[in-house]
Amino acid sequence: MICADCDIAAEAEAMEHYLSKQTIKSIQLLVKFMQDHTECYNIFLEYVMNQEEKEEE
Protein backbone atom coordinates (compact mmCIF):
# COMPACT_ATOMS: atom_id res chain seq x y z
CA MET A 1 0.00 0.00 0.00
CA ILE A 2 2.77 2.46 0.81
CA CYS A 3 5.07 1.38 -2.02
CA ALA A 4 7.89 0.32 0.29
CA ASP A 5 10.52 -2.03 -1.08
CA CYS A 6 11.07 -4.17 2.01
CA ASP A 7 10.33 -7.47 3.70
CA ILE A 8 6.71 -6.77 4.69
CA ALA A 9 6.53 -9.60 7.23
CA ALA A 10 9.72 -8.44 8.96
CA GLU A 11 8.52 -4.84 9.00
CA ALA A 12 5.17 -5.87 10.49
CA GLU A 13 6.98 -7.85 13.18
CA ALA A 14 9.18 -4.87 14.01
CA MET A 15 6.17 -2.57 14.19
CA GLU A 16 4.50 -4.84 16.72
CA HIS A 17 7.54 -4.51 18.99
CA TYR A 18 8.28 -0.80 18.61
CA LEU A 19 4.95 0.96 18.05
CA SER A 20 2.16 1.42 20.54
CA LYS A 21 -1.19 -0.27 19.99
CA GLN A 22 -2.74 3.17 19.41
CA THR A 23 -0.21 3.98 16.68
CA ILE A 24 -0.84 0.62 14.99
CA LYS A 25 -4.59 1.24 15.20
CA SER A 26 -4.10 4.66 13.58
CA ILE A 27 -2.11 3.10 10.75
CA GLN A 28 -4.83 0.47 10.28
CA LEU A 29 -7.44 3.24 10.05
CA LEU A 30 -5.34 5.07 7.47
CA VAL A 31 -5.04 1.89 5.38
CA LYS A 32 -8.81 1.33 5.62
CA PHE A 33 -9.44 4.94 4.61
CA MET A 34 -7.20 4.57 1.56
CA GLN A 35 -8.97 1.33 0.60
CA ASP A 36 -12.36 3.03 0.92
CA HIS A 37 -11.25 6.20 -0.92
CA THR A 38 -9.28 4.99 -3.91
CA GLU A 39 -9.16 8.48 -5.42
CA CYS A 40 -7.09 9.62 -2.42
CA TYR A 41 -4.89 6.55 -2.68
CA ASN A 42 -4.26 7.22 -6.37
CA ILE A 43 -3.27 10.81 -5.56
CA PHE A 44 -0.88 9.44 -2.92
CA LEU A 45 0.68 7.02 -5.42
CA GLU A 46 1.20 9.85 -7.90
CA TYR A 47 2.80 11.94 -5.15
CA VAL A 48 5.16 9.08 -4.23
CA MET A 49 6.22 8.62 -7.85
CA ASN A 50 6.87 12.35 -8.22
CA GLN A 51 8.96 12.41 -5.04
CA GLU A 52 11.02 9.44 -6.22
CA GLU A 53 11.67 11.20 -9.53
CA LYS A 54 12.84 14.32 -7.67
CA GLU A 55 15.22 12.23 -5.55
CA GLU A 56 16.78 10.76 -8.69
CA GLU A 57 17.64 14.22 -10.06
PDB file of C-alpha atoms in Angstrom:
ATOM      1  CA  MET A   1       0.000   0.000   0.000  1.00  0.00           C
ATOM      2  CA  ILE A   2       2.774   2.464   0.811  1.00  0.00           C
ATOM      3  CA  CYS A   3       5.073   1.376  -2.023  1.00  0.00           C
ATOM      4  CA  ALA A   4       7.889   0.323   0.288  1.00  0.00           C
ATOM      5  CA  ASP A   5      10.520  -2.026  -1.082  1.00  0.00           C
ATOM      6  CA  CYS A   6      11.072  -4.171   2.007  1.00  0.00           C
ATOM      7  CA  ASP A   7      10.326  -7.474   3.701  1.00  0.00           C
ATOM      8  CA  ILE A   8       6.714  -6.775   4.693  1.00  0.00           C
ATOM      9  CA  ALA A   9       6.531  -9.602   7.231  1.00  0.00           C
ATOM     10  CA  ALA A  10       9.723  -8.441   8.958  1.00  0.00           C
ATOM     11  CA  GLU A  11       8.525  -4.840   9.000  1.00  0.00           C
ATOM     12  CA  ALA A  12       5.172  -5.865  10.494  1.00  0.00           C
ATOM     13  CA  GLU A  13       6.980  -7.854  13.178  1.00  0.00           C
ATOM     14  CA  ALA A  14       9.183  -4.871  14.009  1.00  0.00           C
ATOM     15  CA  MET A  15       6.166  -2.573  14.186  1.00  0.00           C
ATOM     16  CA  GLU A  16       4.502  -4.840  16.717  1.00  0.00           C
ATOM     17  CA  HIS A  17       7.543  -4.514  18.988  1.00  0.00           C
ATOM     18  CA  TYR A  18       8.283  -0.802  18.608  1.00  0.00           C
ATOM     19  CA  LEU A  19       4.954   0.955  18.049  1.00  0.00           C
ATOM     20  CA  SER A  20       2.163   1.422  20.544  1.00  0.00           C
ATOM     21  CA  LYS A  21      -1.191  -0.266  19.995  1.00  0.00           C
ATOM     22  CA  GLN A  22      -2.738   3.170  19.408  1.00  0.00           C
ATOM     23  CA  THR A  23      -0.212   3.977  16.677  1.00  0.00           C
ATOM     24  CA  ILE A  24      -0.837   0.622  14.989  1.00  0.00           C
ATOM     25  CA  LYS A  25      -4.592   1.242  15.200  1.00  0.00           C
ATOM     26  CA  SER A  26      -4.103   4.660  13.585  1.00  0.00           C
ATOM     27  CA  ILE A  27      -2.111   3.096  10.747  1.00  0.00           C
ATOM     28  CA  GLN A  28      -4.830   0.473  10.281  1.00  0.00           C
ATOM     29  CA  LEU A  29      -7.438   3.238  10.053  1.00  0.00           C
ATOM     30  CA  LEU A  30      -5.343   5.070   7.472  1.00  0.00           C
ATOM     31  CA  VAL A  31      -5.044   1.889   5.384  1.00  0.00           C
ATOM     32  CA  LYS A  32      -8.814   1.330   5.617  1.00  0.00           C
ATOM     33  CA  PHE A  33      -9.437   4.945   4.610  1.00  0.00           C
ATOM     34  CA  MET A  34      -7.196   4.571   1.556  1.00  0.00           C
ATOM     35  CA  GLN A  35      -8.969   1.333   0.600  1.00  0.00           C
ATOM     36  CA  ASP A  36     -12.358   3.032   0.916  1.00  0.00           C
ATOM     37  CA  HIS A  37     -11.250   6.196  -0.915  1.00  0.00           C
ATOM     38  CA  THR A  38      -9.283   4.988  -3.909  1.00  0.00           C
ATOM     39  CA  GLU A  39      -9.164   8.476  -5.420  1.00  0.00           C
ATOM     40  CA  CYS A  40      -7.095   9.622  -2.423  1.00  0.00           C
ATOM     41  CA  TYR A  41      -4.894   6.546  -2.684  1.00  0.00           C
ATOM     42  CA  ASN A  42      -4.264   7.222  -6.368  1.00  0.00           C
ATOM     43  CA  ILE A  43      -3.266  10.811  -5.556  1.00  0.00           C
ATOM     44  CA  PHE A  44      -0.884   9.445  -2.918  1.00  0.00           C
ATOM     45  CA  LEU A  45       0.680   7.021  -5.418  1.00  0.00           C
ATOM     46  CA  GLU A  46       1.197   9.846  -7.899  1.00  0.00           C
ATOM     47  CA  TYR A  47       2.800  11.936  -5.154  1.00  0.00           C
ATOM     48  CA  VAL A  48       5.157   9.079  -4.232  1.00  0.00           C
ATOM     49  CA  MET A  49       6.219   8.618  -7.852  1.00  0.00           C
ATOM     50  CA  ASN A  50       6.873  12.352  -8.217  1.00  0.00           C
ATOM     51  CA  GLN A  51       8.962  12.408  -5.037  1.00  0.00           C
ATOM     52  CA  GLU A  52      11.017   9.437  -6.218  1.00  0.00           C
ATOM     53  CA  GLU A  53      11.670  11.197  -9.531  1.00  0.00           C
ATOM     54  CA  LYS A  54      12.841  14.322  -7.670  1.00  0.00           C
ATOM     55  CA  GLU A  55      15.224  12.234  -5.545  1.00  0.00           C
ATOM     56  CA  GLU A  56      16.783  10.763  -8.688  1.00  0.00           C
ATOM     57  CA  GLU A  57      17.638  14.219 -10.058  1.00  0.00           C
TER      58      GLU A  57
END
